[in-house]
Coordinates of C-alpha atoms and ligand atoms in Angstrom, one line a residue:
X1 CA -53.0 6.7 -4.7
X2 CA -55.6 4.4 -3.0
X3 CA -58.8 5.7 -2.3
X4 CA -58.4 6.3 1.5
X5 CA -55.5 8.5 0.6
X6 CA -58.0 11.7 -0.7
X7 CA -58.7 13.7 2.2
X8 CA -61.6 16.5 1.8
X9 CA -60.4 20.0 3.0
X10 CA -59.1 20.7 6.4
X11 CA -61.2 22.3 9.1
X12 CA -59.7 25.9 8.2
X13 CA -57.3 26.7 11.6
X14 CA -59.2 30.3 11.3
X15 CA -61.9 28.8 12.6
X16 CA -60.1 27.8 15.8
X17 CA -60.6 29.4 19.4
X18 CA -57.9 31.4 20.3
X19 CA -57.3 32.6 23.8
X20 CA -58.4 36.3 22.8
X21 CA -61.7 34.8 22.3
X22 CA -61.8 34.0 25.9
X23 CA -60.4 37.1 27.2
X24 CA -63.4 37.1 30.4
X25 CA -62.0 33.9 31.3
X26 CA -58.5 34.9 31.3
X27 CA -59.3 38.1 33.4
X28 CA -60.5 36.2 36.0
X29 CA -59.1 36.5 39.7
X30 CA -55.5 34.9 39.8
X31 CA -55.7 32.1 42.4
X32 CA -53.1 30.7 43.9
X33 CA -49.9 32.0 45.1
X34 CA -49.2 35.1 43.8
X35 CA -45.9 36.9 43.7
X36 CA -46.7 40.7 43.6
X37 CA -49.4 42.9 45.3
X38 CA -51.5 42.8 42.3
X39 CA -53.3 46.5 43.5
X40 CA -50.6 48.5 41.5
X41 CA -50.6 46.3 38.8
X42 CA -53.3 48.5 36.5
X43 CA -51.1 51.6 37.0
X44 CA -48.2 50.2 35.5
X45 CA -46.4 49.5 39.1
X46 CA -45.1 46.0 39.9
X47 CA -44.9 45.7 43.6
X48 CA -44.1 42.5 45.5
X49 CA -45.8 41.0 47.8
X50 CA -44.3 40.2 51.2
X51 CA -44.4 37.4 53.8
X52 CA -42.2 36.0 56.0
X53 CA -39.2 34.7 54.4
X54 CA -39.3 30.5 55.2
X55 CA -36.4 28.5 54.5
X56 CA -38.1 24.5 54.8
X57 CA -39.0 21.5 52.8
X58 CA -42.7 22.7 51.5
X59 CA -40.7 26.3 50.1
X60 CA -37.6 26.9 47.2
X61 CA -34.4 27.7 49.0
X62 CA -33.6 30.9 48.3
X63 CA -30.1 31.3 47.8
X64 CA -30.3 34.8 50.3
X65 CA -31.6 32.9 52.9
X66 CA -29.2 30.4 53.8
X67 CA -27.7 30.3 56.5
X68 CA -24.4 27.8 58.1
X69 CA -25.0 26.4 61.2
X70 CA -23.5 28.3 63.8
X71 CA -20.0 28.1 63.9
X72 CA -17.9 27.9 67.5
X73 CA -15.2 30.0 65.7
X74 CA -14.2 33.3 67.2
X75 CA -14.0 34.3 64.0
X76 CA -16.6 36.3 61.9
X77 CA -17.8 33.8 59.1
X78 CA -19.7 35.5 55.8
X79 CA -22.9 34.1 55.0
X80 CA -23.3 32.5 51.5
X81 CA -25.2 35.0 50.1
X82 CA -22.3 37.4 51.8
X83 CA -19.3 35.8 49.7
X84 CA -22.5 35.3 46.2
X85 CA -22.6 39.1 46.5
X86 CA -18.9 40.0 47.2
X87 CA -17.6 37.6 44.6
X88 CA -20.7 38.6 41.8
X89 CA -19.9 42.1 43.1
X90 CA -16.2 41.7 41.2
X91 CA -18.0 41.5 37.8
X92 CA -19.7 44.5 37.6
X93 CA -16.5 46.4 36.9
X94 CA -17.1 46.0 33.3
X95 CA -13.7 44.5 32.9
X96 CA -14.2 41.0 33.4
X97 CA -13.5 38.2 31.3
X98 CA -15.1 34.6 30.9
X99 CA -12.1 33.5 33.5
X100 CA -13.4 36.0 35.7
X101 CA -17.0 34.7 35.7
X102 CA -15.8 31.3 36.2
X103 CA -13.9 32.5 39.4
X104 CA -16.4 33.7 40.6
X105 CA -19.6 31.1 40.5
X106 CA -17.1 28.7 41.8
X107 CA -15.9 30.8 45.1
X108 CA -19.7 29.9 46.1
X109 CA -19.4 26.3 44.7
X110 CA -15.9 25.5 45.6
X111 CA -17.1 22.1 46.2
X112 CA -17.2 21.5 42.7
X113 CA -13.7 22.3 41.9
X114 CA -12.5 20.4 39.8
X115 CA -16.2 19.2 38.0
X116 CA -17.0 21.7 37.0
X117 CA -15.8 23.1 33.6
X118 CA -17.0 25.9 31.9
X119 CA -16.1 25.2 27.8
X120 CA -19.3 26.2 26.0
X121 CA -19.4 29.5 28.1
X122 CA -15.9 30.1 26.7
X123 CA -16.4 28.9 23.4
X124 CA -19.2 31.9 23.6
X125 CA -17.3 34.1 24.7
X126 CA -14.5 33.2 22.1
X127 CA -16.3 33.3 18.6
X128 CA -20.2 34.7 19.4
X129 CA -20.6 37.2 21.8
X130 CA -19.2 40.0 19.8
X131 CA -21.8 39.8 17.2
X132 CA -24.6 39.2 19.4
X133 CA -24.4 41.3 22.7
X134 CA -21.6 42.7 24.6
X135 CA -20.5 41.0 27.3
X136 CA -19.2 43.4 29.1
X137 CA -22.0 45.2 29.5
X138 CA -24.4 42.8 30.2
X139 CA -22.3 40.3 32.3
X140 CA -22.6 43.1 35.1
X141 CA -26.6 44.1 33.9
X142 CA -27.4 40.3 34.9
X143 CA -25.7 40.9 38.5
X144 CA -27.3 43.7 39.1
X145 CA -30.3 41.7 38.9
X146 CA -29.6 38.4 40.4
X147 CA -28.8 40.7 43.5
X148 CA -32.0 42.0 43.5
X149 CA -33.1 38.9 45.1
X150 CA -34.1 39.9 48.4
X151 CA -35.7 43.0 47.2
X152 CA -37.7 41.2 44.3
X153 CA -38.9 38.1 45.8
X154 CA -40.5 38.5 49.1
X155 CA -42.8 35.9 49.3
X156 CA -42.0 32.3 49.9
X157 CA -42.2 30.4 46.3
X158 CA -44.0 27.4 47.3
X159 CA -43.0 24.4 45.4
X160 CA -45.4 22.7 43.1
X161 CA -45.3 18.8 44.6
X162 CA -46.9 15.6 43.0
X163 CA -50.6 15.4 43.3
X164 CA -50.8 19.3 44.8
X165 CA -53.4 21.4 42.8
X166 CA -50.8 24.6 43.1
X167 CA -50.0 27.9 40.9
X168 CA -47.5 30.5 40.6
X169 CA -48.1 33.9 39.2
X170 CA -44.4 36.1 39.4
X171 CA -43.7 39.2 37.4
X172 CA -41.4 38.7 34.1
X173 CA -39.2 40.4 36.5
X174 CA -39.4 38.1 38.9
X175 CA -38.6 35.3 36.6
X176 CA -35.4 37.7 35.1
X177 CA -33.9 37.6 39.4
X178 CA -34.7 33.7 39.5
X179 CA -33.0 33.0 36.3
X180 CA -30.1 35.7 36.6
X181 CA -29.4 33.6 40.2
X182 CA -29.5 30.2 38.3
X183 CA -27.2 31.3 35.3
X184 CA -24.8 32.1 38.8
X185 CA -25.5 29.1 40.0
X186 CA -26.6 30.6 43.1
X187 CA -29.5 28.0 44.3
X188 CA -28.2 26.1 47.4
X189 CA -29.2 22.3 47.4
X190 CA -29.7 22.3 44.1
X191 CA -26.6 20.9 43.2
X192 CA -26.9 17.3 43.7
X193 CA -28.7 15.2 41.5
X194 CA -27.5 11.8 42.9
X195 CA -31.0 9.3 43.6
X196 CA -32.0 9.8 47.4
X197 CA -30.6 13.8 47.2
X198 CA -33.5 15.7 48.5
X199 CA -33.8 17.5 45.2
X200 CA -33.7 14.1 43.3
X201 CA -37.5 14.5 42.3
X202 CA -36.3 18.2 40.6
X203 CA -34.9 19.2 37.5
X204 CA -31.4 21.4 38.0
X205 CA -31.5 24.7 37.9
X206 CA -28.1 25.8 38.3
X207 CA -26.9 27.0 34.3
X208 CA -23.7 24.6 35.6
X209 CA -24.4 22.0 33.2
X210 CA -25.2 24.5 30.3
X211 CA -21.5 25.3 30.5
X212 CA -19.9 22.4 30.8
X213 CA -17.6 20.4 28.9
X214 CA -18.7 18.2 26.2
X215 CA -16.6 15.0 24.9
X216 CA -18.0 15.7 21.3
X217 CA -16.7 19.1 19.9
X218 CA -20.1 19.3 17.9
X219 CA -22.1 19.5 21.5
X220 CA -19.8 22.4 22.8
X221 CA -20.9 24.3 19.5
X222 CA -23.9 23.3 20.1
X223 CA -24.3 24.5 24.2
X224 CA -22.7 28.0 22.6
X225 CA -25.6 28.8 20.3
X226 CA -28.0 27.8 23.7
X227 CA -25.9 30.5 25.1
X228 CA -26.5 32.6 22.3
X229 CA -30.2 32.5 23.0
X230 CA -30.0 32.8 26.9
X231 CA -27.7 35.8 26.7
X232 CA -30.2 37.6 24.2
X233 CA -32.9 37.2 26.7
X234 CA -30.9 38.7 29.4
X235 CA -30.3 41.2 27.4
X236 CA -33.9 42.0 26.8
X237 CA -35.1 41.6 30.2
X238 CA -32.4 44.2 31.2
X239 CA -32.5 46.7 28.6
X240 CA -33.6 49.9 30.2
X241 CA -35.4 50.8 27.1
X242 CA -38.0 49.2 24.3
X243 CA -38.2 50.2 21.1
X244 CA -41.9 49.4 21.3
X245 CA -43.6 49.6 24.2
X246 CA -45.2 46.3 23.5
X247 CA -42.4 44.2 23.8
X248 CA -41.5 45.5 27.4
X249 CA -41.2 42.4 29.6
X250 CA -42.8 44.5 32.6
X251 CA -46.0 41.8 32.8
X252 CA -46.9 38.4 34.8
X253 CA -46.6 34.5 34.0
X254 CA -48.9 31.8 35.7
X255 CA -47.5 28.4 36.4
X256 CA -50.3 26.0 37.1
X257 CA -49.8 22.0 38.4
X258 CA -52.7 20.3 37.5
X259 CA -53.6 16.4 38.9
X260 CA -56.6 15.0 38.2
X261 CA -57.1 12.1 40.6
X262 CA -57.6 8.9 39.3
X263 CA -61.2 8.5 40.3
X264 CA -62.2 11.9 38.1
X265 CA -60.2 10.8 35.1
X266 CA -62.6 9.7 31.9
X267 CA -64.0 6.0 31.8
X268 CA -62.6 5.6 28.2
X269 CA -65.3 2.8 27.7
X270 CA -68.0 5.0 28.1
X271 CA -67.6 8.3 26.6
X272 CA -70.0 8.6 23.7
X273 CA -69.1 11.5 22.4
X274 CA -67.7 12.2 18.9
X275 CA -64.4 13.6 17.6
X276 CA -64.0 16.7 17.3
X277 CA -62.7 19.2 14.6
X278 CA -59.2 18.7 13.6
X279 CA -56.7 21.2 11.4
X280 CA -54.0 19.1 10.1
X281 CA -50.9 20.5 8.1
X282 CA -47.3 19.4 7.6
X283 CA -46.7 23.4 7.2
X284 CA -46.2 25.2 10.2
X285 CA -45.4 24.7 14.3
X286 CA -46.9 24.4 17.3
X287 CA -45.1 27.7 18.3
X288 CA -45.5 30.0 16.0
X289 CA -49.0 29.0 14.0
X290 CA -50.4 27.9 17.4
X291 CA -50.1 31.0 19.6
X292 CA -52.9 31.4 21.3
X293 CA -53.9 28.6 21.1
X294 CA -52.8 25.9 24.2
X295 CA -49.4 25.1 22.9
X296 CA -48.2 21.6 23.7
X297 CA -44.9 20.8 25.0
X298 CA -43.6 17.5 24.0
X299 CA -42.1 17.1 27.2
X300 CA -39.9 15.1 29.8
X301 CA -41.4 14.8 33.2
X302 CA -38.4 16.3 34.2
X303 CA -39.7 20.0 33.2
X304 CA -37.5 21.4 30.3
X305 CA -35.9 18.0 29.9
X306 CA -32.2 18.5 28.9
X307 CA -32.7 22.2 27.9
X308 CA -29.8 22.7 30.8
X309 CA -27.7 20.4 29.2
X310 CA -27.2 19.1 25.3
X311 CA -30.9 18.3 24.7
X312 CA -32.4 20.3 21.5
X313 CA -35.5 18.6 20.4
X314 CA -38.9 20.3 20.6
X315 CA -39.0 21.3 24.6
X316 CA -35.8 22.0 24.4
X317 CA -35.9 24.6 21.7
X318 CA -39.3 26.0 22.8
X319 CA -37.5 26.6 26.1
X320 CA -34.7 28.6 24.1
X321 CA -37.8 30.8 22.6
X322 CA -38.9 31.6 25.7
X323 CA -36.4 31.3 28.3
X324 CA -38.9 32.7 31.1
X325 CA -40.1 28.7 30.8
X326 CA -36.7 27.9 32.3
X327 CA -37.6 29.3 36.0
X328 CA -40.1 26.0 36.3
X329 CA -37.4 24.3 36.9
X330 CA -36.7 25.9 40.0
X331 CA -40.2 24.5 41.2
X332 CA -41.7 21.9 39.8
X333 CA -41.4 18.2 41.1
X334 CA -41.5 15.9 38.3
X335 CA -44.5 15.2 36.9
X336 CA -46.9 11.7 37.4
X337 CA -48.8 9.9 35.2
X338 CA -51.7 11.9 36.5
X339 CA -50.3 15.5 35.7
X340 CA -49.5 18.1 33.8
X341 CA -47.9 22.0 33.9
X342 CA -49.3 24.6 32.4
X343 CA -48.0 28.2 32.0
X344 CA -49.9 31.4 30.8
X345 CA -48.3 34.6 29.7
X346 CA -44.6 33.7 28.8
X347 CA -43.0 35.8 25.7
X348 CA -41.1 34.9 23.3
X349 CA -37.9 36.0 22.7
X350 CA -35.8 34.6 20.3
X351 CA -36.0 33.3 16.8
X352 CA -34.1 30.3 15.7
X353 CA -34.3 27.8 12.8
X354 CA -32.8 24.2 12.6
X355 CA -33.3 21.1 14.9
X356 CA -30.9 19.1 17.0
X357 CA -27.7 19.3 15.3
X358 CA -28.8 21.8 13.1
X359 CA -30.2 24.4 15.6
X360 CA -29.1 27.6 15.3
X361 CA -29.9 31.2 17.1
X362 CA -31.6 33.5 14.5
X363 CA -31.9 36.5 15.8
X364 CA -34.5 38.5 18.4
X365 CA -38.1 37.8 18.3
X366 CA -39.7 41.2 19.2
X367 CA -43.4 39.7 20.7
X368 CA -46.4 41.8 20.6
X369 CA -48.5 39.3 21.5
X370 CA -52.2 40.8 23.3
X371 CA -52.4 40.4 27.1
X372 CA -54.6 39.6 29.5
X373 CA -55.8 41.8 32.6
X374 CA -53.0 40.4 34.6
X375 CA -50.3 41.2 31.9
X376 CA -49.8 38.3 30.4
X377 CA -49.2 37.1 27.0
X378 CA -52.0 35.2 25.1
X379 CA -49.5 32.8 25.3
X380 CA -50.2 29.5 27.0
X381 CA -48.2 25.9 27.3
X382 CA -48.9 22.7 28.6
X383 CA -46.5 20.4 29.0
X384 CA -47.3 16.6 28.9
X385 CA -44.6 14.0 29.0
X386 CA -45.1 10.8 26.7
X387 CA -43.8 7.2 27.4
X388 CA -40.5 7.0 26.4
X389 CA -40.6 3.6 24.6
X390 CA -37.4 1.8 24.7
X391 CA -39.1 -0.7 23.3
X392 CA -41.5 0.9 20.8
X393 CA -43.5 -2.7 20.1
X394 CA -44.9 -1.9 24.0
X395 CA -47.3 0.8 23.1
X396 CA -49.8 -1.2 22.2
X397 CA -50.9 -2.5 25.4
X398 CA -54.4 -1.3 26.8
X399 CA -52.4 -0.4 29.7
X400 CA -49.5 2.1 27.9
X401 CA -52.5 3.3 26.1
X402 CA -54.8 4.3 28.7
X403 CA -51.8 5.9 30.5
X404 CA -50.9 7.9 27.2
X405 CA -54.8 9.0 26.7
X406 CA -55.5 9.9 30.7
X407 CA -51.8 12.4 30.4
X408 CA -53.5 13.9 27.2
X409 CA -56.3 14.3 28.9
X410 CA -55.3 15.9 32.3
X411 CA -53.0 18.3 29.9
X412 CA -56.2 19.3 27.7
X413 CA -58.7 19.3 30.1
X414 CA -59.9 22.4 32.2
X415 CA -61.1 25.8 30.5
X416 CA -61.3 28.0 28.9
X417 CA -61.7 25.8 25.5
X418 CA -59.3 27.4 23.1
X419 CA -58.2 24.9 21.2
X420 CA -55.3 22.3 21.1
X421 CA -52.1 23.3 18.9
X422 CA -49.8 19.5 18.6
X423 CA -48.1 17.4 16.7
X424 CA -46.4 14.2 17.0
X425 CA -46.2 14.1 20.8
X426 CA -43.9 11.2 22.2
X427 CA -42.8 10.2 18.4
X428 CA -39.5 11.0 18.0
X429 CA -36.7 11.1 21.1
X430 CA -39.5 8.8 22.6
X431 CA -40.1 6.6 19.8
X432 CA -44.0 6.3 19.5
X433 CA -46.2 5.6 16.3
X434 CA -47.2 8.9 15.4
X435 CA -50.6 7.5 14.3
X436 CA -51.7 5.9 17.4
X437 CA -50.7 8.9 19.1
X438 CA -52.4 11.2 16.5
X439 CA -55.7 9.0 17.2
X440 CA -55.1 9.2 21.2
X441 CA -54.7 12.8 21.3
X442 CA -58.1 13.1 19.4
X443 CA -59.7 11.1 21.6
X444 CA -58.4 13.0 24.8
X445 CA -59.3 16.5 22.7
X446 CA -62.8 15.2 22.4
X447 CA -63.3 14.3 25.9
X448 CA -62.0 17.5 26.9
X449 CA -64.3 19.3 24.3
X450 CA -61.4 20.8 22.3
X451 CA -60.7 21.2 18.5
X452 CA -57.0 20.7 17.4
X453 CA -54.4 22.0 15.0
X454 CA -52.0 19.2 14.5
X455 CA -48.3 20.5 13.0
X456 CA -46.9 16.9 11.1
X457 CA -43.8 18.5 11.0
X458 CA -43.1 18.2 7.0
X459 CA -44.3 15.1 6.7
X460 CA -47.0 15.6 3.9
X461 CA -47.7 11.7 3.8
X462 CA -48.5 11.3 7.6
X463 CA -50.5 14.6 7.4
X464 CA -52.8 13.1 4.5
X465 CA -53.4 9.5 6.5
X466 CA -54.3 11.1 10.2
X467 CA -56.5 13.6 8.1
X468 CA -58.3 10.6 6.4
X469 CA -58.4 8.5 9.5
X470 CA -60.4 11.1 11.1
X471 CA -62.8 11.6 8.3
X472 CA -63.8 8.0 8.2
X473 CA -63.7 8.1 11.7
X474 CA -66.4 11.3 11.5
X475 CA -68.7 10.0 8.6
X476 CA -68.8 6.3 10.3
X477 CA -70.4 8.3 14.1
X478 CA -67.0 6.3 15.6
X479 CA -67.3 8.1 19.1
X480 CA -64.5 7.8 21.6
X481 CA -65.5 4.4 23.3
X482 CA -65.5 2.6 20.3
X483 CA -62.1 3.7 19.5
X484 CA -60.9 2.4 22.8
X485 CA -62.1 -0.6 22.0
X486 CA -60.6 -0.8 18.8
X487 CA -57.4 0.8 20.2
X488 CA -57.5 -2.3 22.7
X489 CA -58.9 -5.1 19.8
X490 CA -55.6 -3.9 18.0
X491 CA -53.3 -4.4 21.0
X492 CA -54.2 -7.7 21.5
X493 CA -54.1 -8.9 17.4
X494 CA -50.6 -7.2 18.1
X495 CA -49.9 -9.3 20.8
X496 CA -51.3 -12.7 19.6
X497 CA -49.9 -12.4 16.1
X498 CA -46.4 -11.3 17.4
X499 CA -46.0 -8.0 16.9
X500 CA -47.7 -8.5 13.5
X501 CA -46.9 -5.8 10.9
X502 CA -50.4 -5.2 10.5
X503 CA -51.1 -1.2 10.1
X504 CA -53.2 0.5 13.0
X505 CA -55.8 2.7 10.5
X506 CA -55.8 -0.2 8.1
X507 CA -57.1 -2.4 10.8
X508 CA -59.9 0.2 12.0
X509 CA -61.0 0.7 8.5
X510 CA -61.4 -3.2 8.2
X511 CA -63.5 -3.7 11.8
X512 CA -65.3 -0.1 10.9
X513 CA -66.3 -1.6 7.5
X514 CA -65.3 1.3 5.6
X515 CA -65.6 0.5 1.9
X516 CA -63.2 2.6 0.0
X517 CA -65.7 2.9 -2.5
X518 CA -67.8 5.0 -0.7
Ligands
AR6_601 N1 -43.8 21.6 15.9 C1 -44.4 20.5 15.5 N2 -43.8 19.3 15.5 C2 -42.6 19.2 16.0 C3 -41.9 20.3 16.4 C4 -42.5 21.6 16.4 N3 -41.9 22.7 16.8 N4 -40.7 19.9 16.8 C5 -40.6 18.6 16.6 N5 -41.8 18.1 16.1 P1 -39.6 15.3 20.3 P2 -40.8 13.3 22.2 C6 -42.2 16.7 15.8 O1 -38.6 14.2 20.0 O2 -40.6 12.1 21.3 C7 -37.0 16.1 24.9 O3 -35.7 15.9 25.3 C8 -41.0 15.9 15.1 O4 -41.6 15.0 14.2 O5 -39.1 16.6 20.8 O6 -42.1 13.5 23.0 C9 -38.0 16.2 26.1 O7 -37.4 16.9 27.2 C10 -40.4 15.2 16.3 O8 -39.8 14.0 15.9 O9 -40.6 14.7 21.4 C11 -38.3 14.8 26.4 O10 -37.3 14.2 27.2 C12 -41.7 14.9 17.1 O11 -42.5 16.0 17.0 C13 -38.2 14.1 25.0 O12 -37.5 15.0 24.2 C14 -41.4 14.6 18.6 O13 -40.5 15.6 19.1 C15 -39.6 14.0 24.4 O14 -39.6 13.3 23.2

């Protein structure tokens, strides 16, 4: 092997800050909009809080709150939500079937007779519910709960717009009412994804499209073991009993929109500091080795990207493992250049092994992860959405680069300064170089004062060239600036030469006059 190819150790991932380590900073007062009277909260009561109900452009429509206009009709007309309960109502018998569940979200949708179809949730039913769960039981458990509504969520859930500093905190219960509502496809307005709807700038929430018909027959199979991992969480969240008391989902989540406005966001030409500590392995994930940590999502600035739908990549799967990331949906605009989510305190719920075609539902994850004051998990997510590069030859321009480094930073900024647990970000359904985005997120992690675990996914070869990169970037005092520049000296050779097949850490050892002897 050439010289440059002989890494020293790693910086042990030990040695990382976890969130436990930061446990005043994470007991803090919640800010914010928050969902329950947090008074009760220390004696084990979840109370929540109430204000008027709103029904308006700033607030999510709550499916309970809708109302027709009035009608000149003699004739008594049900409300929605009337005809949702009456027609839910049916499948708590303990009787029904797949059919019956159909029939019934579509007595509330009947405009989408017709489009919608309901395969994978029959295909379920067919060949997996009777090893997993039993439908029956549960079908009329997750009613029971998504009529809870009006008892559960009293306060108007504000929606998190573009360039709003705005969080959520809800109760795990909360989350279990939201959810149970969208698997019935309950949300009004939420519907219509055409450009111009006024819920274009949303991701769906309504499970519709989960159970919908696929062309390929491999993609219905696929949707089912989605199912597999959604019903298992339902079944948790509505289990009257825990083996462990740990495990109980009876604490709160945080759901944060952060913007940093352009004129706060780091002058990449003048920040002299160095890089920081990195852990690099091709062992491992960002989910499981990096709890505690802040866990990146690789995501689409859609929130949850296609998690509704036949997407199973990263986000998607990390969605299945904790479905209580789903409910974003409900509430989050899609996310500028300038932003970033990020969630505290979800659990984890399922275990499940493969990717893409190969994903499969393993079985329950039973989390015991610490919490905080507030109940929630030492678990915390951010979710930053790479370029998708159509053309991947265009992510070498200063411009696509500075975007890439200010969303890495506005996701790892802030406190406390646990630190980052990534991996290729934006390098495989969005086709970047994994080593110019290994070298951006380092950058970003240093001005934001953060080590970083980086997960190369198997790839032993790519986890040996970012580790060396970074050492000779360490040992020659390369801070931050002077990357940029050679981040932007490199875009331009690129440019010039034509998209010259020059290597990006073979061009920085040349300008950084590394001499492989040394
Ligand atoms: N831990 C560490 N590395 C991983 C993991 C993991 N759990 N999973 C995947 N990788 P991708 P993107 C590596 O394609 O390119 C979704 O639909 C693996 O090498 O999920 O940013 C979103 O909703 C993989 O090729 O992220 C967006 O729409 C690489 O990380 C879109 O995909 C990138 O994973 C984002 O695409």
């Amino acid at each position: 092997p050439k010289p440059w190819m002989q890494p020293g150790p790693t910086h042990p991932i030990q040695a990382l800050k976890k969130m436990e380590n930061f446990s005043a900073e994470f007991n803090k007062n919640l800010t914010g909009c928050v969902m329950i009277d947090t008074t009760y909260l220390q004696q084990g009561v979840i109370v929540p809080y109430e204000r008027t109900p709103v029904w308006d452009s700033q607030h999510v429509k709550l499916p309970h709150l809708y109302t027709r206009p009035q009608s000149h009709n003699k004739h008594y007309v049900p409300s929605r939500w009337e005809v949702t309960c009456h027609a839910l109502h049916k499948l708590t018998k303990g009787t029904s079937s797949i059919g019956d569940v159909e029939t019934a979200i579509m007595s509330y949708n009947h405009s989408y007779k017709g489009k919608w179809t309901f395969d994978a949730l029959y295909r379920y039913g067919q060949r997996l519910h009777t090893m997993d769960n039993n439908l029956h039981l549960l079908i009329p458990k997750m009613v029971e709960r998504a009529l809870e509504l009006p008892a559960l969520i009293k306060r108007p859930i504000p929606l998190l717009r573009q360039q709003q500093y705005q969080a959520i905190t809800m109760s795990q219960q909360q989350i279990s009412c939201l959810l149970a509502n969208a698997f019935f496809c309950t949300f009004p307005h939420r519907n219509d994804t055409k450009p111009g709807s006024e819920y274009a700038n949303y991701p769906t929430i309504n499970f519709s499209s989960l159970f919908a018909n696929e062309k390929d027959p491999e993609r219905i199979k696929q949707k089912a073991e989605k199912l597999r991992a959604i019903f298992h969480y339902f079944n948790t969240v509505t289990k009257e009993s825990h083996d462990q008391e740990s495990e109980k989902p009876d604490g709160l989540v945080t759901f944060e929109r952060i913007c940093i406005p352009e004129a706060k966001l780091p002058d990449w030409k003048k920040q002299k500091m160095p890089l920081r500590n990195l852990h690099i392995s091709s062992e491992g994930s960002i989910e499981k080795e990096g709890t505690g940590m802040l866990q990146v999502d690789f995501a689409c600035k859609y929130i949850g990207g296609g998690v509704l739908k036949s997407g199973l990549v990263q986000e998607e799967i990390l969605f299945l493992m904790s479905p209580e990331l789903i409910v974003a949906r409900l509430f989050t605009e899609k996310l500028a250049d300038n932003e970033c989510l990020r969630i505290t305190g979800p659990q984890m719920y399922n275990l499940t092994s493969g990717y893409s075609k190969t994903f499969t539902w393993e079985g329950p994850y039973n989390d015991r992860t610490k919490r905080d004051m507030w109940k929630r998990r030492y678990r915390q997510i951010v979710a930053i959405d790479a370029l998708d590069f159509k053309n991947p030859k265009e992510q070498y321009t200063k411009e696509n680069i500075k975007r890439e480094l200010n969303k890495a930073f506005v996701g790892f900024s802030g406190n406390p300064k646990t630190a980052i647990a990534t991996g290729n970000w934006g390098c495989g359904a969005f086709n970047g170089d994994p080593k110019l985005k290994a070298v951006i997120q380092l950058m970003a992690a240093a001005a934001a004062e953060r080590d970083m675990a980086y997960f190369a996914f198997k790839n032993k070869h790519l986890a040996m060239e970012i580790q060396r990169m970074h050492e000779i970037l360490k040992n020659y005092n390369i801070t931050v600036d002077k990357l940029y520049k050679l981040l932007k000296d490199f875009g331009e050779q690129y440019t010039r030469e034509h998209h010259s097949s020059t290597d990006l850490y073979r061009f920085i050892r040349e300008k950084i006059g590394y001499k492989s002897c040394l």
